[in-house]
């Protein structure tokens, strides 16, 4: 039973921080690339970060670069997204996804498994 379960979302003030977790089961995490996506109200889902299975290559979309950090702990079967200096425009549902062979990284079709999403709201 393959599962990806996001947690750590919630309500935070502008300038605050959150750490999202993606707990995985049912597959061997160290064989998979992991992407984080988000979908804001009224907008399409977008890729924001990627970490390769080798833990060498990471990617961040320009809007989060320098503020967000992706990491993975294969021993704990968990991927993290540390989010600092949060802005109201970061408000969205955040999803993690796993792909066995991700080439481009920002295409949803490259990912085999998806989590249910966790809500992040940045507001005063």
mmCIF file of C-alpha atoms in Angstrom:
data_model
loop_
_atom_site.group_PDB
_atom_site.id
_atom_site.type_symbol
_atom_site.label_atom_id
_atom_site.label_comp_id
_atom_site.label_asym_id
_atom_site.label_seq_id
_atom_site.Cartn_x
_atom_site.Cartn_y
_atom_site.Cartn_z
ATOM 1 C CA UNK A 1 0.000 0.000 0.000
ATOM 2 C CA UNK A 2 1.836 3.033 -1.290
ATOM 3 C CA UNK A 3 1.236 6.132 0.784
ATOM 4 C CA UNK A 4 2.576 9.660 0.965
ATOM 5 C CA UNK A 5 1.206 11.671 3.876
ATOM 6 C CA UNK A 6 1.954 15.378 4.244
ATOM 7 C CA UNK A 7 1.851 17.103 7.607
ATOM 8 C CA UNK A 8 2.998 20.326 9.232
ATOM 9 C CA UNK A 9 0.694 22.771 7.502
ATOM 10 C CA UNK A 10 -1.405 25.348 9.274
ATOM 11 C CA UNK A 11 -1.883 29.049 9.871
ATOM 12 C CA UNK A 12 1.241 31.191 10.211
ATOM 13 C CA UNK A 13 1.921 34.927 10.255
ATOM 14 C CA UNK A 14 3.870 36.618 7.456
ATOM 15 C CA UNK A 15 7.587 36.242 8.095
ATOM 16 C CA UNK A 16 7.075 33.043 10.037
ATOM 17 C CA UNK A 17 8.282 29.523 9.352
ATOM 18 C CA UNK A 18 6.836 26.064 8.882
ATOM 19 C CA UNK A 19 8.370 22.670 8.206
ATOM 20 C CA UNK A 20 6.328 20.312 6.081
ATOM 21 C CA UNK A 21 6.911 16.573 6.299
ATOM 22 C CA UNK A 22 6.097 13.899 3.735
ATOM 23 C CA UNK A 23 6.011 10.470 5.359
ATOM 24 C CA UNK A 24 6.170 7.633 2.848
ATOM 25 C CA UNK A 25 5.446 3.913 2.963
ATOM 26 C CA UNK A 26 4.909 1.014 0.574
ATOM 27 C CA UNK A 27 7.988 1.713 -1.552
ATOM 28 C CA UNK A 28 11.714 2.254 -1.123
ATOM 29 C CA UNK A 29 12.167 5.995 -0.863
ATOM 30 C CA UNK A 30 15.869 6.028 -1.765
ATOM 31 C CA UNK A 31 15.013 4.832 -5.291
ATOM 32 C CA UNK A 32 12.697 7.778 -5.977
ATOM 33 C CA UNK A 33 12.975 11.454 -6.786
ATOM 34 C CA UNK A 34 10.646 13.654 -4.727
ATOM 35 C CA UNK A 35 8.890 16.843 -5.769
ATOM 36 C CA UNK A 36 6.909 19.396 -3.813
ATOM 37 C CA UNK A 37 3.973 21.083 -5.544
ATOM 38 C CA UNK A 38 1.465 23.689 -4.423
ATOM 39 C CA UNK A 39 -1.901 24.933 -5.598
ATOM 40 C CA UNK A 40 -3.172 28.351 -4.567
ATOM 41 C CA UNK A 41 -6.874 29.268 -4.739
ATOM 42 C CA UNK A 42 -7.905 29.911 -8.328
ATOM 43 C CA UNK A 43 -4.526 28.880 -9.726
ATOM 44 C CA UNK A 44 -3.041 25.788 -11.335
ATOM 45 C CA UNK A 45 -0.820 23.436 -9.376
ATOM 46 C CA UNK A 46 2.844 24.319 -9.763
ATOM 47 C CA UNK A 47 6.104 22.557 -8.993
ATOM 48 C CA UNK A 48 8.164 24.438 -6.415
ATOM 49 C CA UNK A 49 10.991 22.102 -5.414
ATOM 50 C CA UNK A 50 12.660 18.804 -6.312
ATOM 51 C CA UNK A 51 15.258 16.568 -4.702
ATOM 52 C CA UNK A 52 16.894 13.720 -6.588
ATOM 53 C CA UNK A 53 17.206 10.166 -5.316
ATOM 54 C CA UNK A 54 20.953 10.678 -5.040
ATOM 55 C CA UNK A 55 20.413 13.627 -2.663
ATOM 56 C CA UNK A 56 22.814 15.630 -4.829
ATOM 57 C CA UNK A 57 20.516 17.614 -7.116
ATOM 58 C CA UNK A 58 17.951 20.056 -5.766
ATOM 59 C CA UNK A 59 15.736 22.536 -7.571
ATOM 60 C CA UNK A 60 13.666 25.521 -6.443
ATOM 61 C CA UNK A 61 11.312 27.719 -8.390
ATOM 62 C CA UNK A 62 12.401 31.361 -8.322
ATOM 63 C CA UNK A 63 9.540 32.459 -6.080
ATOM 64 C CA UNK A 64 10.753 30.284 -3.177
ATOM 65 C CA UNK A 65 14.497 30.192 -3.836
ATOM 66 C CA UNK A 66 16.460 31.301 -0.798
ATOM 67 C CA UNK A 67 13.466 30.855 1.516
ATOM 68 C CA UNK A 68 12.595 27.154 1.183
ATOM 69 C CA UNK A 69 14.869 24.144 1.680
ATOM 70 C CA UNK A 70 14.092 20.590 0.582
ATOM 71 C CA UNK A 71 15.733 17.611 2.273
ATOM 72 C CA UNK A 72 15.251 13.891 2.690
ATOM 73 C CA UNK A 73 15.931 11.243 5.313
ATOM 74 C CA UNK A 74 15.692 7.872 3.612
ATOM 75 C CA UNK A 75 16.232 5.998 6.873
ATOM 76 C CA UNK A 76 13.047 7.615 8.187
ATOM 77 C CA UNK A 77 11.274 7.364 4.809
ATOM 78 C CA UNK A 78 10.519 11.072 5.074
ATOM 79 C CA UNK A 79 11.033 14.172 2.937
ATOM 80 C CA UNK A 80 10.927 17.688 4.357
ATOM 81 C CA UNK A 81 10.271 21.194 3.110
ATOM 82 C CA UNK A 82 11.525 23.912 5.445
ATOM 83 C CA UNK A 83 9.728 27.171 4.667
ATOM 84 C CA UNK A 84 11.083 30.437 6.071
ATOM 85 C CA UNK A 85 10.126 34.087 5.584
ATOM 86 C CA UNK A 86 6.644 33.074 4.550
ATOM 87 C CA UNK A 87 4.524 35.483 2.533
ATOM 88 C CA UNK A 88 0.758 35.671 1.992
ATOM 89 C CA UNK A 89 1.302 34.554 -1.603
ATOM 90 C CA UNK A 90 2.666 31.257 -0.254
ATOM 91 C CA UNK A 91 -0.865 30.355 0.840
ATOM 92 C CA UNK A 92 -1.757 27.108 -0.931
ATOM 93 C CA UNK A 93 -2.317 23.399 -0.571
ATOM 94 C CA UNK A 94 1.088 21.721 -0.625
ATOM 95 C CA UNK A 95 1.619 18.253 -2.104
ATOM 96 C CA UNK A 96 4.550 15.861 -2.183
ATOM 97 C CA UNK A 97 5.014 13.402 -5.028
ATOM 98 C CA UNK A 98 7.406 10.530 -5.804
ATOM 99 C CA UNK A 99 8.734 9.538 -9.219
ATOM 100 C CA UNK A 100 10.953 6.581 -10.085
ATOM 101 C CA UNK A 101 12.545 8.341 -13.045
ATOM 102 C CA UNK A 102 12.118 12.093 -13.084
ATOM 103 C CA UNK A 103 13.829 13.819 -16.010
ATOM 104 C CA UNK A 104 12.336 17.307 -16.277
ATOM 105 C CA UNK A 105 11.029 17.561 -12.732
ATOM 106 C CA UNK A 106 8.137 20.009 -13.097
ATOM 107 C CA UNK A 107 5.799 17.719 -15.038
ATOM 108 C CA UNK A 108 3.107 16.004 -12.983
ATOM 109 C CA UNK A 109 3.169 13.067 -15.420
ATOM 110 C CA UNK A 110 6.659 12.137 -14.231
ATOM 111 C CA UNK A 111 5.452 11.301 -10.725
ATOM 112 C CA UNK A 112 3.975 7.939 -9.777
ATOM 113 C CA UNK A 113 2.613 8.610 -6.288
ATOM 114 C CA UNK A 114 0.980 11.645 -4.669
ATOM 115 C CA UNK A 115 0.025 12.703 -1.186
ATOM 116 C CA UNK A 116 -3.326 14.175 -0.201
ATOM 117 C CA UNK A 117 -1.984 17.670 0.432
ATOM 118 C CA UNK A 118 -1.716 19.909 3.470
ATOM 119 C CA UNK A 119 -3.054 23.457 3.762
ATOM 120 C CA UNK A 120 -0.664 26.332 4.440
ATOM 121 C CA UNK A 121 -2.222 29.718 5.178
ATOM 122 C CA UNK A 122 -0.029 32.793 5.653
ATOM 123 C CA UNK A 123 -2.048 35.630 7.147
ATOM 124 C CA UNK A 124 -2.066 38.163 9.955
#
